[in-house]
Backbone as CSV, one residue per row, in Angstrom:
resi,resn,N_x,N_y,N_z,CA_x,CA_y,CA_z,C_x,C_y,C_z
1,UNK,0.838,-1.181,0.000,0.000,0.000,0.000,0.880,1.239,0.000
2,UNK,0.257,2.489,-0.552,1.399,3.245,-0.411,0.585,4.704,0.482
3,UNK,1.064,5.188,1.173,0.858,5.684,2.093,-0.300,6.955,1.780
4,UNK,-1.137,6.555,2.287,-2.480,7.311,2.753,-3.686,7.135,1.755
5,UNK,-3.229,5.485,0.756,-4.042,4.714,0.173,-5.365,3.634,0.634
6,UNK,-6.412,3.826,0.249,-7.106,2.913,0.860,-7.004,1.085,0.855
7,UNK,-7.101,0.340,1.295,-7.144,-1.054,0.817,-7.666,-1.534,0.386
8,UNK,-8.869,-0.944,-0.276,-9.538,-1.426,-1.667,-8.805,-0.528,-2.802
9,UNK,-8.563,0.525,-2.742,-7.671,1.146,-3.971,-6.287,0.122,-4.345
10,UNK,-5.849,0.413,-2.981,-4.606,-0.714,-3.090,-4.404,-1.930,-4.047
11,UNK,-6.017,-2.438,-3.676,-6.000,-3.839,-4.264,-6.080,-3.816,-5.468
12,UNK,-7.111,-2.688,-6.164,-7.280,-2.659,-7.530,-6.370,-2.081,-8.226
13,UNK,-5.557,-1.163,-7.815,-4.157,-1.012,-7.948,-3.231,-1.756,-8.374
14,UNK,-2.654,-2.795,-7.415,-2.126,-3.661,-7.427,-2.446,-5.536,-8.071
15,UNK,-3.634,-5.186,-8.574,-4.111,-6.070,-9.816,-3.985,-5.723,-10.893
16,UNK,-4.483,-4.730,-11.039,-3.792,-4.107,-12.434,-2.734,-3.974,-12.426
17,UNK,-1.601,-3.324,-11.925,0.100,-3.561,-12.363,0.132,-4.674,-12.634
18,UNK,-0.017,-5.956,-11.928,0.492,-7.425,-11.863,-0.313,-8.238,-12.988
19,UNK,-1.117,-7.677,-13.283,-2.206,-8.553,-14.752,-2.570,-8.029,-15.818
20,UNK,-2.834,-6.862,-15.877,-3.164,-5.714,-17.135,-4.320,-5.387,-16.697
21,UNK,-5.282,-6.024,-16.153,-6.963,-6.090,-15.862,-7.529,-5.391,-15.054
22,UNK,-8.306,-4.782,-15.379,-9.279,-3.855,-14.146,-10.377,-4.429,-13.480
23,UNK,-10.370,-4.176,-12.203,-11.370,-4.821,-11.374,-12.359,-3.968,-10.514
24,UNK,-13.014,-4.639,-9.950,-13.521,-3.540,-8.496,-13.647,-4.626,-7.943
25,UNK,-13.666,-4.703,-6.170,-13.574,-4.725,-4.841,-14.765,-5.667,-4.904
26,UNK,-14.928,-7.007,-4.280,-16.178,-7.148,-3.555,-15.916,-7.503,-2.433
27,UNK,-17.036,-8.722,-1.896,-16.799,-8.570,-0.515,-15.321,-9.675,-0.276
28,UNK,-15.060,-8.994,1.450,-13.843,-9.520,2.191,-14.114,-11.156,2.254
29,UNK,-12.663,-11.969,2.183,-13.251,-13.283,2.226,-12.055,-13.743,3.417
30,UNK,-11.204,-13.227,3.430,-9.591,-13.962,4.062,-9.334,-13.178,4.882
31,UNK,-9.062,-13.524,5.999,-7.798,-12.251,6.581,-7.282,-13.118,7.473
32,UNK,-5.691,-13.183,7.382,-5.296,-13.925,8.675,-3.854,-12.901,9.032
33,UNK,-3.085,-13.595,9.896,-1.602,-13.045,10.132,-0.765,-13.982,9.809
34,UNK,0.671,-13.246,9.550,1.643,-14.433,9.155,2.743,-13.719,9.972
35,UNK,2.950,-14.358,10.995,4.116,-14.287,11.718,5.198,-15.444,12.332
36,UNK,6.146,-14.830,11.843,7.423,-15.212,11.982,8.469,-14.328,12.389
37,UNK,9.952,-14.918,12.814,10.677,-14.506,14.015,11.263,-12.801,13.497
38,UNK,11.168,-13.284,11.985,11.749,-11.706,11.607,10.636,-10.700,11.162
39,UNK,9.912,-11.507,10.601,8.287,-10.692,10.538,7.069,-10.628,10.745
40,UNK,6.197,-9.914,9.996,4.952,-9.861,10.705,3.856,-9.629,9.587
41,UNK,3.525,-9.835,8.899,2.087,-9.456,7.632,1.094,-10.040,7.894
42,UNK,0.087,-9.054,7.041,-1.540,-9.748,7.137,-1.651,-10.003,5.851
43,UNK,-2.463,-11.383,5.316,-2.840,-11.423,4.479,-4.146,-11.017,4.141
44,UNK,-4.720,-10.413,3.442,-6.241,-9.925,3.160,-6.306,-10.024,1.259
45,UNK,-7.778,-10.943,1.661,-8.149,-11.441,0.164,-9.564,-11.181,-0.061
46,UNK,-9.673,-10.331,-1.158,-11.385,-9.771,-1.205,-12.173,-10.727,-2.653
47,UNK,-13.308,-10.607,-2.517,-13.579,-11.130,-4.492,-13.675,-9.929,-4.951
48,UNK,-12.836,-10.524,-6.042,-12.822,-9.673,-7.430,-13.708,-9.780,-8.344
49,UNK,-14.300,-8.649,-8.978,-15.228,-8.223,-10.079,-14.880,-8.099,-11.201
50,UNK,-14.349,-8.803,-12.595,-13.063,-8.738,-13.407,-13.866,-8.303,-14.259
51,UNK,-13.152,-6.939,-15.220,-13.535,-6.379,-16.224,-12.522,-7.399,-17.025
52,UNK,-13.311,-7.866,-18.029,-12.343,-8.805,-19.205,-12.604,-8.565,-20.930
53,UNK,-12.087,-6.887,-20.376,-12.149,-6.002,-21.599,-10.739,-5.965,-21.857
54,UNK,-9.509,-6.661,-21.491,-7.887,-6.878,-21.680,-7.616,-8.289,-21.034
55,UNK,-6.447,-8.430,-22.554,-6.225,-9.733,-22.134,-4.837,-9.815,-21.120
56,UNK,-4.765,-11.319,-19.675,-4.090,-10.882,-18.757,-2.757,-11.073,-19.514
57,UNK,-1.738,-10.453,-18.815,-0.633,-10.021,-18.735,0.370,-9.970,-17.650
58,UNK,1.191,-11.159,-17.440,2.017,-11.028,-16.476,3.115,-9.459,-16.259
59,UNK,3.379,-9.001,-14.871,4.293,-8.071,-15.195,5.608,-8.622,-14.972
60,UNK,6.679,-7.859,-15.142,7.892,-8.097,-14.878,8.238,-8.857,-13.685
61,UNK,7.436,-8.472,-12.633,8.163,-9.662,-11.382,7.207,-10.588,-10.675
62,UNK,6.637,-11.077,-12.148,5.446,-12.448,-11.993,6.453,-13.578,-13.444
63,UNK,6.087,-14.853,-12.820,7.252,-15.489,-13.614,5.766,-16.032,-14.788
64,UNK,4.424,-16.121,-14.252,3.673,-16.805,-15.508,2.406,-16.285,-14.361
65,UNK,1.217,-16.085,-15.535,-0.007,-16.082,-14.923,-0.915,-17.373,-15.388
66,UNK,-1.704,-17.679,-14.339,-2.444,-18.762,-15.184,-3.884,-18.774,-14.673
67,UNK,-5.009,-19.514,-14.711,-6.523,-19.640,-14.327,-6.027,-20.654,-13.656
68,UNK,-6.577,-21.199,-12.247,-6.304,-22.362,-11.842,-7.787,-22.821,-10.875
69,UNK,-7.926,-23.976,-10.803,-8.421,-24.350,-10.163,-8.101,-25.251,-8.940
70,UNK,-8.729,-25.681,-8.260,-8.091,-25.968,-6.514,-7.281,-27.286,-7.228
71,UNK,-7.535,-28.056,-7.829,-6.574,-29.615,-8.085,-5.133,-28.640,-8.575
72,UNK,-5.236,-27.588,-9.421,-4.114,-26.960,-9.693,-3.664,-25.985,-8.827
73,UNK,-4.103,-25.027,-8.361,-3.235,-24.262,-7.271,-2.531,-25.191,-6.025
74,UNK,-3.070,-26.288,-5.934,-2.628,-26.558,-4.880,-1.431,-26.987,-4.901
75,UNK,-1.086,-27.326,-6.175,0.282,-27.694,-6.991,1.185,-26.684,-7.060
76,UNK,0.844,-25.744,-6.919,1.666,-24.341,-7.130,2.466,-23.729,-5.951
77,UNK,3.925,-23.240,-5.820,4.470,-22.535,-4.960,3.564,-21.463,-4.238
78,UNK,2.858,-21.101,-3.205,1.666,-20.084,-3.047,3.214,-19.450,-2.015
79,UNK,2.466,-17.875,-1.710,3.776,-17.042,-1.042,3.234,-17.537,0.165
80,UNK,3.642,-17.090,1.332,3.143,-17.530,2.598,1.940,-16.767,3.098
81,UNK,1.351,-18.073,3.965,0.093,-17.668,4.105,-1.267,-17.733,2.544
82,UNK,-0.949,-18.085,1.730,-1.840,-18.265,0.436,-2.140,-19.491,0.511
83,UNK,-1.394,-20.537,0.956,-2.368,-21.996,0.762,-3.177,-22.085,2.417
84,UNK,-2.836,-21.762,2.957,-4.332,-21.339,4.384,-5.781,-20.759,3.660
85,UNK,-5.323,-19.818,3.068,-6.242,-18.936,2.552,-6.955,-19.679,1.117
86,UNK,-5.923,-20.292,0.328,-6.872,-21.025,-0.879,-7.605,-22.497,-0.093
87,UNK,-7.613,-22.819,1.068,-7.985,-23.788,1.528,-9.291,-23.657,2.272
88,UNK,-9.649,-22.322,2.518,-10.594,-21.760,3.155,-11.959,-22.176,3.066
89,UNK,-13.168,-22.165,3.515,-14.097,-22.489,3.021,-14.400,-21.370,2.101
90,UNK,-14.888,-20.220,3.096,-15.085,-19.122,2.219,-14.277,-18.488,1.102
91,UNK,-13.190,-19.091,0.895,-12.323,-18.996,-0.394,-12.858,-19.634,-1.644
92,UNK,-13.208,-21.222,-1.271,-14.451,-22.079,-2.132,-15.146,-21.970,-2.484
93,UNK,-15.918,-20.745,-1.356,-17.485,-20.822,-2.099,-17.525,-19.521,-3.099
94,UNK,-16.581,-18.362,-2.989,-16.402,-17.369,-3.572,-16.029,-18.034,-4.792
95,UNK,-14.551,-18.907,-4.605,-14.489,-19.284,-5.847,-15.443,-20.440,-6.869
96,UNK,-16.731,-20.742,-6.170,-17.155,-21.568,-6.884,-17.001,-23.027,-6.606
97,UNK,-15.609,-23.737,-6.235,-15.377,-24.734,-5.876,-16.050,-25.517,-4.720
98,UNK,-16.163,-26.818,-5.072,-16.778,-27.561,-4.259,-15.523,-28.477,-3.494
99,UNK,-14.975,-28.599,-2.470,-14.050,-28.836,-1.787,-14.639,-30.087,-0.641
């Protein structure tokens, strides 16, 4: 976030740099903490509303973008704290998945 940004701006912000795609905000689904000895973050995950008027686009410090579904993300390196959160219920039902 950059300072005196909201965290829904943030987010739509920071989807668009990382994909090409414009979104808006829905509701909150995730929030946990990730702490460890040297740090401290929250993760917060909202649903997204995807305008798919551009096609996605990885940026420079994303190695590949892809659509995945739970048999496939779960396969995937997630950063910390992301496979808690893709495991969620309410992560499932947002995303559709039946778990």
């Amino acid at each position: 976030m950059e300072q005196g940004e909201r965290l829904e701006d943030a987010v739509v912000r920071e989807f668009f740099e990382e994909t090409g795609l414009k979104t808006r905000v829905g509701s909150l689904v995730y929030v946990a903490q990730i702490i460890h000895p040297d740090l401290h973050f929250v993760v917060v995950r909202y649903h997204l509303e995807l305008g798919l008027d551009a096609e996605p686009a990885a940026s420079s410090d994303i190695d590949r973008l892809v659509w995945a579904g739970p048999e496939v993300l779960s396969a995937l390196p997630l950063a910390p704290g992301m496979a808690a959160c893709t495991a969620s219920p309410a992560f499932a039902q947002v995303a559709g998945w039946t778990i």
